[in-house]
Short mmCIF file of C-alpha atoms and ligand atoms in Angstrom, two decimals:
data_model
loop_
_atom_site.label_atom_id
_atom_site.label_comp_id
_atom_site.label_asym_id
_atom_site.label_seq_id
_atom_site.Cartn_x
_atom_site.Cartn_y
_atom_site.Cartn_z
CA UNK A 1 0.00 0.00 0.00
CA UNK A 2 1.43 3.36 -1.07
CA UNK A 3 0.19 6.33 1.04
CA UNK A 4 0.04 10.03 0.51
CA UNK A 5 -0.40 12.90 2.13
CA UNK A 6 0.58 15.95 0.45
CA UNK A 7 0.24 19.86 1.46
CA UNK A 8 -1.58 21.30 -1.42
CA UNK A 9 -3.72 20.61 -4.92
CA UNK A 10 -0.85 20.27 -7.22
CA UNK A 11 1.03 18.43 -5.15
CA UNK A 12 -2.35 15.80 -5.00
CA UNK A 13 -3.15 16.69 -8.74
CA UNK A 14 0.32 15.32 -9.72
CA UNK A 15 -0.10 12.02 -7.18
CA UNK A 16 -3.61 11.46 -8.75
CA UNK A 17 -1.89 11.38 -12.52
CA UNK A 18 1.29 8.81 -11.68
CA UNK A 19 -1.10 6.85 -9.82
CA UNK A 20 -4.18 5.51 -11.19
CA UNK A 21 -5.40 3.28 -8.60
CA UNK A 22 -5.50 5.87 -5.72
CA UNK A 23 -8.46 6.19 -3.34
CA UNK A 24 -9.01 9.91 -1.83
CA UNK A 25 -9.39 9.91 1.92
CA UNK A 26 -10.77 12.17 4.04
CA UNK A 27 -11.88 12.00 7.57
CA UNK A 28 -12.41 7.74 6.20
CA UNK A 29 -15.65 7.47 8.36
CA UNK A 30 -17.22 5.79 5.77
CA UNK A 31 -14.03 4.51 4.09
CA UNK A 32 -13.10 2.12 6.94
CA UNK A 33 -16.66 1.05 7.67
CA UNK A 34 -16.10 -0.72 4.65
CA UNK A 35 -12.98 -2.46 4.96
CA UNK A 36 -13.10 -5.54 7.39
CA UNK A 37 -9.00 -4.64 8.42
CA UNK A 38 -7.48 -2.34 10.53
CA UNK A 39 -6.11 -0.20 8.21
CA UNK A 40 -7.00 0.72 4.70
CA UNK A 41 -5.82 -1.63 2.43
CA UNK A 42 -6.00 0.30 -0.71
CA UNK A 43 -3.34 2.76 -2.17
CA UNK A 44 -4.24 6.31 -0.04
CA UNK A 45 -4.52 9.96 -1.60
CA UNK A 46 -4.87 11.46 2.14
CA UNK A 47 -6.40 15.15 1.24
CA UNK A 48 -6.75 16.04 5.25
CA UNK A 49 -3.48 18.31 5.15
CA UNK A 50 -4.37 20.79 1.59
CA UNK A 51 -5.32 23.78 3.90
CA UNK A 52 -6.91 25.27 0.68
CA UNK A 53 -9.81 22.63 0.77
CA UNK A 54 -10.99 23.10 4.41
CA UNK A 55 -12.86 25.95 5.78
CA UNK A 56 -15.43 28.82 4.17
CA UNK A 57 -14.15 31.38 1.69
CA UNK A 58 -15.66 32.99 -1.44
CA UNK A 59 -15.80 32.40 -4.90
CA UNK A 60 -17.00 35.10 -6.99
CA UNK A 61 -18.72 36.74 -3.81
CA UNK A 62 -20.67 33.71 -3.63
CA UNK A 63 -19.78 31.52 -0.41
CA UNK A 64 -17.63 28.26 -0.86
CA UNK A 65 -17.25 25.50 1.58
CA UNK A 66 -13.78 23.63 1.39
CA UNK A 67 -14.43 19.99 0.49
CA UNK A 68 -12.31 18.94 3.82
CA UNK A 69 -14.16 21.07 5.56
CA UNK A 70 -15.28 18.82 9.08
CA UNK A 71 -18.58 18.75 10.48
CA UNK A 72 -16.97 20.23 13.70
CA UNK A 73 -15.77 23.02 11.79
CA UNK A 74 -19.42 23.81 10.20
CA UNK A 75 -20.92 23.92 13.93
CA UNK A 76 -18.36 26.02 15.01
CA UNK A 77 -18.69 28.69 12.13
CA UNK A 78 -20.16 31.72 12.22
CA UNK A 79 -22.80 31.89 9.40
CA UNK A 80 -26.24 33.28 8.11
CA UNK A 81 -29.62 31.65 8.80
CA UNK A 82 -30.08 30.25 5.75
CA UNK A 83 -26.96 27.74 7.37
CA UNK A 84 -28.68 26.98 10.21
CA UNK A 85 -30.20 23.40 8.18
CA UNK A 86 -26.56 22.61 7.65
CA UNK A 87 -25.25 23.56 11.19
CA UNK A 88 -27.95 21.38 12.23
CA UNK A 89 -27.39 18.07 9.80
CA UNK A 90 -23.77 18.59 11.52
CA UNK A 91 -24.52 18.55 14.80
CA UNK A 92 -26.35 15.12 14.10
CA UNK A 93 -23.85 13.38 12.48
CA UNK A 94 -22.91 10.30 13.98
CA UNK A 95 -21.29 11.41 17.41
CA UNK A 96 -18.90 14.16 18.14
CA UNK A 97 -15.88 11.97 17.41
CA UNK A 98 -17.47 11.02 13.95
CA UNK A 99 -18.07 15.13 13.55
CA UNK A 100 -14.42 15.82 14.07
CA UNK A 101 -13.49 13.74 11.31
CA UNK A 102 -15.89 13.51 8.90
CA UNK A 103 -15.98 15.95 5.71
CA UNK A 104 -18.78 17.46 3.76
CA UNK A 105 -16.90 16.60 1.04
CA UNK A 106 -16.84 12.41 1.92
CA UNK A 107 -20.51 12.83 2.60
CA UNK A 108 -21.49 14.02 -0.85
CA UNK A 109 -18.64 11.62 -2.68
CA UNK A 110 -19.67 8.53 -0.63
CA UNK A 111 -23.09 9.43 -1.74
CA UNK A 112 -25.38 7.35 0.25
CA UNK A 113 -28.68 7.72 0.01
CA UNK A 114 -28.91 8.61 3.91
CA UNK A 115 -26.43 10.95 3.54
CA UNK A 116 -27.16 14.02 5.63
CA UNK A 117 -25.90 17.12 3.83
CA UNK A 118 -27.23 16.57 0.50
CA UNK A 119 -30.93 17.45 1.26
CA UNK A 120 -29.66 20.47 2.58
CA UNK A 121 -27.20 21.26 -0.22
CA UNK A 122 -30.11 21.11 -2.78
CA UNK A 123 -32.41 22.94 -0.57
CA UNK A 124 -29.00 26.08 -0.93
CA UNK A 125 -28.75 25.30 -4.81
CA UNK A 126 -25.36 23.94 -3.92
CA UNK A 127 -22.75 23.24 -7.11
CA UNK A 128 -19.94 21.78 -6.60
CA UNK A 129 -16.35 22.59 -7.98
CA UNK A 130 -14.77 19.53 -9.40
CA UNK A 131 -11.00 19.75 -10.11
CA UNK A 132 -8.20 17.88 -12.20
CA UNK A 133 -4.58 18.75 -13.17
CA UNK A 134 -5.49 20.49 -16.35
CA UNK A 135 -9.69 21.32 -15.63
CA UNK A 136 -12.01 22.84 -13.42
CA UNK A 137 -16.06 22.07 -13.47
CA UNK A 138 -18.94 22.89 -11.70
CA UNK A 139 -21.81 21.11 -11.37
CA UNK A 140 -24.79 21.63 -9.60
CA UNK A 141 -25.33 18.98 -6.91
CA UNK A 142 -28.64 17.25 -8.13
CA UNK A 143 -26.26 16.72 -11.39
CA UNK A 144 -23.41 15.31 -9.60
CA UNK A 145 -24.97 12.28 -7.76
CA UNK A 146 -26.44 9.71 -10.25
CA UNK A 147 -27.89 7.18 -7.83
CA UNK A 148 -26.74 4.73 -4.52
CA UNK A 149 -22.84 5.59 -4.37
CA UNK A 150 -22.84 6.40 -7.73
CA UNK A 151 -21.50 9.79 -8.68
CA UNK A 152 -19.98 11.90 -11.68
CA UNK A 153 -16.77 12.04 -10.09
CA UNK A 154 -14.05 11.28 -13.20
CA UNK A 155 -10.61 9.39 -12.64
CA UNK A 156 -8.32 12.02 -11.61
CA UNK A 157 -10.58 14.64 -10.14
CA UNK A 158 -11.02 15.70 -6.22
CA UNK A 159 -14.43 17.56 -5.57
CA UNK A 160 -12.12 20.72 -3.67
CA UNK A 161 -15.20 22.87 -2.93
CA UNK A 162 -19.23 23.13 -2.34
CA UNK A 163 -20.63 26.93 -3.98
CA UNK A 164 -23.46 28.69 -2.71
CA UNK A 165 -24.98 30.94 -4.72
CA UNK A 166 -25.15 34.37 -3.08
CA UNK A 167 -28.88 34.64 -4.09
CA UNK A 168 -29.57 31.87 -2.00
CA UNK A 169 -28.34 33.10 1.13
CA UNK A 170 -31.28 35.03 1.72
CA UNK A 171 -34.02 33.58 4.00
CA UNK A 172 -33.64 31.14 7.13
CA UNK A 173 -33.63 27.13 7.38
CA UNK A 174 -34.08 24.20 9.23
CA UNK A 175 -33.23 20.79 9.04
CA UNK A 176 -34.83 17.43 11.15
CA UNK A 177 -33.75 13.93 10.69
CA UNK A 178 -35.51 10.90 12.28
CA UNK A 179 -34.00 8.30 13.19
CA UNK A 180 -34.48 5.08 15.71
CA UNK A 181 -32.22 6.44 18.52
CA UNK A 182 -30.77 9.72 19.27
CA UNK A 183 -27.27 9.71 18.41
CA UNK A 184 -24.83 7.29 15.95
CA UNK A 185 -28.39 6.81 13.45
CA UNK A 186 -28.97 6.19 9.79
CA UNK A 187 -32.29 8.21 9.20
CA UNK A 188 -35.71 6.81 8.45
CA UNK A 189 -35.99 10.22 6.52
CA UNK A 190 -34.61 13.88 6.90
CA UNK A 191 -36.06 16.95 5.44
CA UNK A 192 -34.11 20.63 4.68
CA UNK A 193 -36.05 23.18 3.94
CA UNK A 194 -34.88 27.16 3.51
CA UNK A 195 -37.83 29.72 3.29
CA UNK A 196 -37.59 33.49 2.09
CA UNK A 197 -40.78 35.46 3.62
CA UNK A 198 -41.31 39.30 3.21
CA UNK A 199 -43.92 40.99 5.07
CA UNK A 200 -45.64 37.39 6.01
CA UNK A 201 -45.81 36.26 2.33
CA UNK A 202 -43.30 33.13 1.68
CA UNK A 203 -40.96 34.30 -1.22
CA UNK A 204 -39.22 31.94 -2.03
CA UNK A 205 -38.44 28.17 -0.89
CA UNK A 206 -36.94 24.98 -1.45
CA UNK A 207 -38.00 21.99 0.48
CA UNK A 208 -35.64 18.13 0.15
CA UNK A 209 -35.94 14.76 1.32
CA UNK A 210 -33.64 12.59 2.31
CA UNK A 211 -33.61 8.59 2.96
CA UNK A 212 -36.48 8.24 0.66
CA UNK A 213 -35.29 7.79 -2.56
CA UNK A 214 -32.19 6.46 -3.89
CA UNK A 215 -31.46 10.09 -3.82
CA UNK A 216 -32.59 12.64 -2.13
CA UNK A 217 -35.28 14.99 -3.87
CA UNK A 218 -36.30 18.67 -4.08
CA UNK A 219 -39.62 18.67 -3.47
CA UNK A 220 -41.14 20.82 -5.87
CA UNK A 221 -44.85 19.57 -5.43
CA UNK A 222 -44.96 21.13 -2.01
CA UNK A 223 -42.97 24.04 -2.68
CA UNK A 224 -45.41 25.22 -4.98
CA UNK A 225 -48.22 24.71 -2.68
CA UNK A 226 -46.11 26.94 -0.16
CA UNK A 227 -45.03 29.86 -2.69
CA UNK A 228 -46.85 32.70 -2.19
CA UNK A 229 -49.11 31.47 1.13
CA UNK A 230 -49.45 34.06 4.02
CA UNK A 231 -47.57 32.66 6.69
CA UNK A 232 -50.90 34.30 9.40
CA UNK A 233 -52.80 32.13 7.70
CA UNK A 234 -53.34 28.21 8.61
CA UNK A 235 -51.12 27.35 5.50
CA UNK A 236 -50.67 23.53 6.82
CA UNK A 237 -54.27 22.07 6.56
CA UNK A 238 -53.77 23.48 2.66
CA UNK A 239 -50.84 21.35 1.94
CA UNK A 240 -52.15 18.31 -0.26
CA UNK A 241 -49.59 15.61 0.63
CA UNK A 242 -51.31 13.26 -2.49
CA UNK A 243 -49.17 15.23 -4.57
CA UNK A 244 -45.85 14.74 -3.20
CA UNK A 245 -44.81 11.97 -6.02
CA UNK A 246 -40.76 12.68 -5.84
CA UNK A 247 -39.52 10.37 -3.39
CA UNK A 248 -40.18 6.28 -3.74
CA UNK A 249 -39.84 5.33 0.21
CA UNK A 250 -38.74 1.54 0.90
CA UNK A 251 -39.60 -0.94 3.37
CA UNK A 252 -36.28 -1.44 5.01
CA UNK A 253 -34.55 -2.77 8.00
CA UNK A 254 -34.97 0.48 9.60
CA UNK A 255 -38.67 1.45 8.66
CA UNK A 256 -41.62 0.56 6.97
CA UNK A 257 -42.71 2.29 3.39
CA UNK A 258 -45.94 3.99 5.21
CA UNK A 259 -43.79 5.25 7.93
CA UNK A 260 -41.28 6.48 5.97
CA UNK A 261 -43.99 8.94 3.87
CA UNK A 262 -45.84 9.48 6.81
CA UNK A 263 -42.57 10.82 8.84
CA UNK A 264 -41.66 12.61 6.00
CA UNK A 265 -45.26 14.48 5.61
CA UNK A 266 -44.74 15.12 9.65
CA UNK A 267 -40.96 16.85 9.15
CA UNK A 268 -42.24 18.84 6.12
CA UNK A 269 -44.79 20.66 8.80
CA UNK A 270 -42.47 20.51 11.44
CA UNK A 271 -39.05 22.19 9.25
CA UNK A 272 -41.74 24.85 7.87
CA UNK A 273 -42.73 25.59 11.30
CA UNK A 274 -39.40 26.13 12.66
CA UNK A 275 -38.58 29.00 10.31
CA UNK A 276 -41.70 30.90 11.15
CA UNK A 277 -41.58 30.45 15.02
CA UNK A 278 -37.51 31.64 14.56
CA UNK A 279 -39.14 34.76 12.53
CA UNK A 280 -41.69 35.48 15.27
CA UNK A 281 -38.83 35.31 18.10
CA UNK A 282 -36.71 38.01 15.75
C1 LIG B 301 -20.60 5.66 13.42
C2 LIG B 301 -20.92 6.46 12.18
C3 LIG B 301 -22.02 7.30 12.18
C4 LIG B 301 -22.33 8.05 11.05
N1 LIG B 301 -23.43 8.88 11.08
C5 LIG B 301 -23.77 9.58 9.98
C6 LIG B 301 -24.91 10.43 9.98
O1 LIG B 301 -25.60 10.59 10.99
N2 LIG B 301 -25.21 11.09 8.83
C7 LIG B 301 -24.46 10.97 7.70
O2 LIG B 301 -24.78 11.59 6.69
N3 LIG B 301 -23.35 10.19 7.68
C8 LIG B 301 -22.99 9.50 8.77
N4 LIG B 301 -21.88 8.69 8.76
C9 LIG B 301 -21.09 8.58 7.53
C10 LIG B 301 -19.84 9.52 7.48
O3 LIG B 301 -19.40 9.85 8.76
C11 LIG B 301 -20.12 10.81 6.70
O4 LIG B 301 -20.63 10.52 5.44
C12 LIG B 301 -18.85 11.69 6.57
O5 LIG B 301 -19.21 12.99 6.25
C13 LIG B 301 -17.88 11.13 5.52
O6 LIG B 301 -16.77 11.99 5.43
P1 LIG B 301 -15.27 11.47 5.46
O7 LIG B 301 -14.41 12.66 5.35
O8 LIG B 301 -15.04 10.59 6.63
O9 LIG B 301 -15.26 10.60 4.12
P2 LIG B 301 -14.25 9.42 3.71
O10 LIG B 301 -14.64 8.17 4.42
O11 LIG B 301 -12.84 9.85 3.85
O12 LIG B 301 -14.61 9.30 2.16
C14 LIG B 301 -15.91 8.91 1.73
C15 LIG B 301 -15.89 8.73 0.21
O13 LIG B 301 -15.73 9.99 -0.43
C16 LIG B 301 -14.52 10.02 -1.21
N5 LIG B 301 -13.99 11.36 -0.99
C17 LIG B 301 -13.82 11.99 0.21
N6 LIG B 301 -13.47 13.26 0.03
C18 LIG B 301 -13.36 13.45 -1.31
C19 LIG B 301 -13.05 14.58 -2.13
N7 LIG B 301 -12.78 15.79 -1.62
N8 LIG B 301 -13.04 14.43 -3.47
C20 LIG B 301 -13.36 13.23 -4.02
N9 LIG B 301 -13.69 12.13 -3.30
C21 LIG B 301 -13.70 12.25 -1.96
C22 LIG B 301 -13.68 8.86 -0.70
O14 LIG B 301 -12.84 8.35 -1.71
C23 LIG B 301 -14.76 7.87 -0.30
O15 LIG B 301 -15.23 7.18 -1.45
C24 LIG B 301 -21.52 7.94 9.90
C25 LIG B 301 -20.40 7.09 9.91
C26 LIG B 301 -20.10 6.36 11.03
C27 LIG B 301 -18.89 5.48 11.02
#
């Protein structure tokens, strides 16, 4: 096993081309899950030490989330309301000693379909900035992951950073997961949801499942139901959940199909009621 750890992008750009069987590790809390050894018994692109890939910055005055960046380091940031879904999805990840490890970036490459920071990445309009030696893309998020741990990722390329765009920072959020326990669980389903409202009238929002789909799903049905609605007015006994046709909940080891849709109709009310009781405390 060869293993690297080098100090910066060009450094891992020119490992990734003289090496074509490399696997990128992060924080490796789902890498060594999946190994039955002690260590890693592939060869190891370690990305942990490129200071450029960990932490927020900008990009174009829009805000940009290194790919290393830890779940630890999200809680402790200081950010806008419209971060409060992701500052929550954090704080719920697996324990603390998971959170000081684990990346956004490993979440969104691993791409499970329980992965925590996706539904709230498409609820932001999240793309992601996908680089090689010689190329830069980005791709928005919903683009990126094809299905169950399948994603667009090419041979050669490290996702270094997650974009917001600025227009999308406007507005507040919240995030709830349910799960069988507390702590160290794989959710039954999660919803993100970030609303705009301006003089009680909801602006602008963007509602996503998790855990119910092989990915997770904007939920556009809803949203448009929600879009315009005076927030004084009982806007929940108006939400027709018949429509909501974007997820395709499983019967699993962890929860039956009904409960699954039924949970998720409950979080929907319960992340849209968050935001509104945080607007009423303001
Ligand atoms: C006990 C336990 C509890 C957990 N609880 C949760 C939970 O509640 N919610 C949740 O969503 N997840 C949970 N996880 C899964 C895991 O902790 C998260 O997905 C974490 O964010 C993964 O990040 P990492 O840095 O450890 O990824 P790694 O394990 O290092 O990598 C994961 C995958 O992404 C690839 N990769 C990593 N970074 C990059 C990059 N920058 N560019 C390209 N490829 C990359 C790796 O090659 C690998 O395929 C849990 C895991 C454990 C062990």
């Amino acid at each position: 096993m060869n293993y690297f750890q080098p100090n910066d992008l060009n450094s891992a750009f020119d490992v990734l081309k003289n090496n074509s069987d490399l696997t990128i590790a992060a924080g490796c809390t789902d890498l060594f899950p999946v190994t039955n050894n002690i260590s890693l018994d592939k060869n190891i692109l370690d990305i942990t030490n490129i200071k450029s890939m960990r932490g927020f910055g900008l990009h174009n005055k829009n805000t940009k989330i290194g790919a290393a960046t830890t779940w630890t380091d999200i809680i402790n940031e200081n950010l806008p309301s419209c971060f409060d879904m992701l500052k929550a999805c954090a704080k719920e990840v697996g324990s603390i000693q998971i959170q000081n490890l684990g990346t956004i970036g490993g979440n969104i490459c691993n791409a499970s379909p329980a992965a925590d920071s996706i539904p709230c990445l498409l609820a932001l309009d999240a793309k992601l900035e996908l680089s090689s030696i010689d190329n830069q893309r980005i791709i928005p998020i919903d683009e990126f992951i094809l299905g169950s741990r399948k994603t667009k990722l090419e041979q050669g390329e490290i996702l270094t950073s997650i974009i917001i765009p600025k227009e999308k920072e406007k507005g507040s959020s919240s995030f709830k997961k349910i799960g069988a326990r507390k702590y160290l669980v794989i959710s039954i389903s999660m919803v993100a949801c970030r609303i705009l409202i301006s003089n009680n009238i909801i602006e602008d929002i963007s509602i996503s499942i998790g855990s119910c789909s092989e990915v997770a799903k904007r939920i556009f049905s809803i949203e448009r139901q929600l879009i315009n609605k005076n927030i004084k007015e009982d806007i929940f006994n108006q939400i027709d959940f018949s429509q909501l046709n974007e997820i395709s909940p499983i019967t699993d080891i962890r929860s039956t199909q009904v409960y699954r849709l039924k949970a998720s109709q409950s979080l929907i009310k319960d992340v849209v009621a968050d935001i509104i009781n945080k607007l009423d405390i303001e």
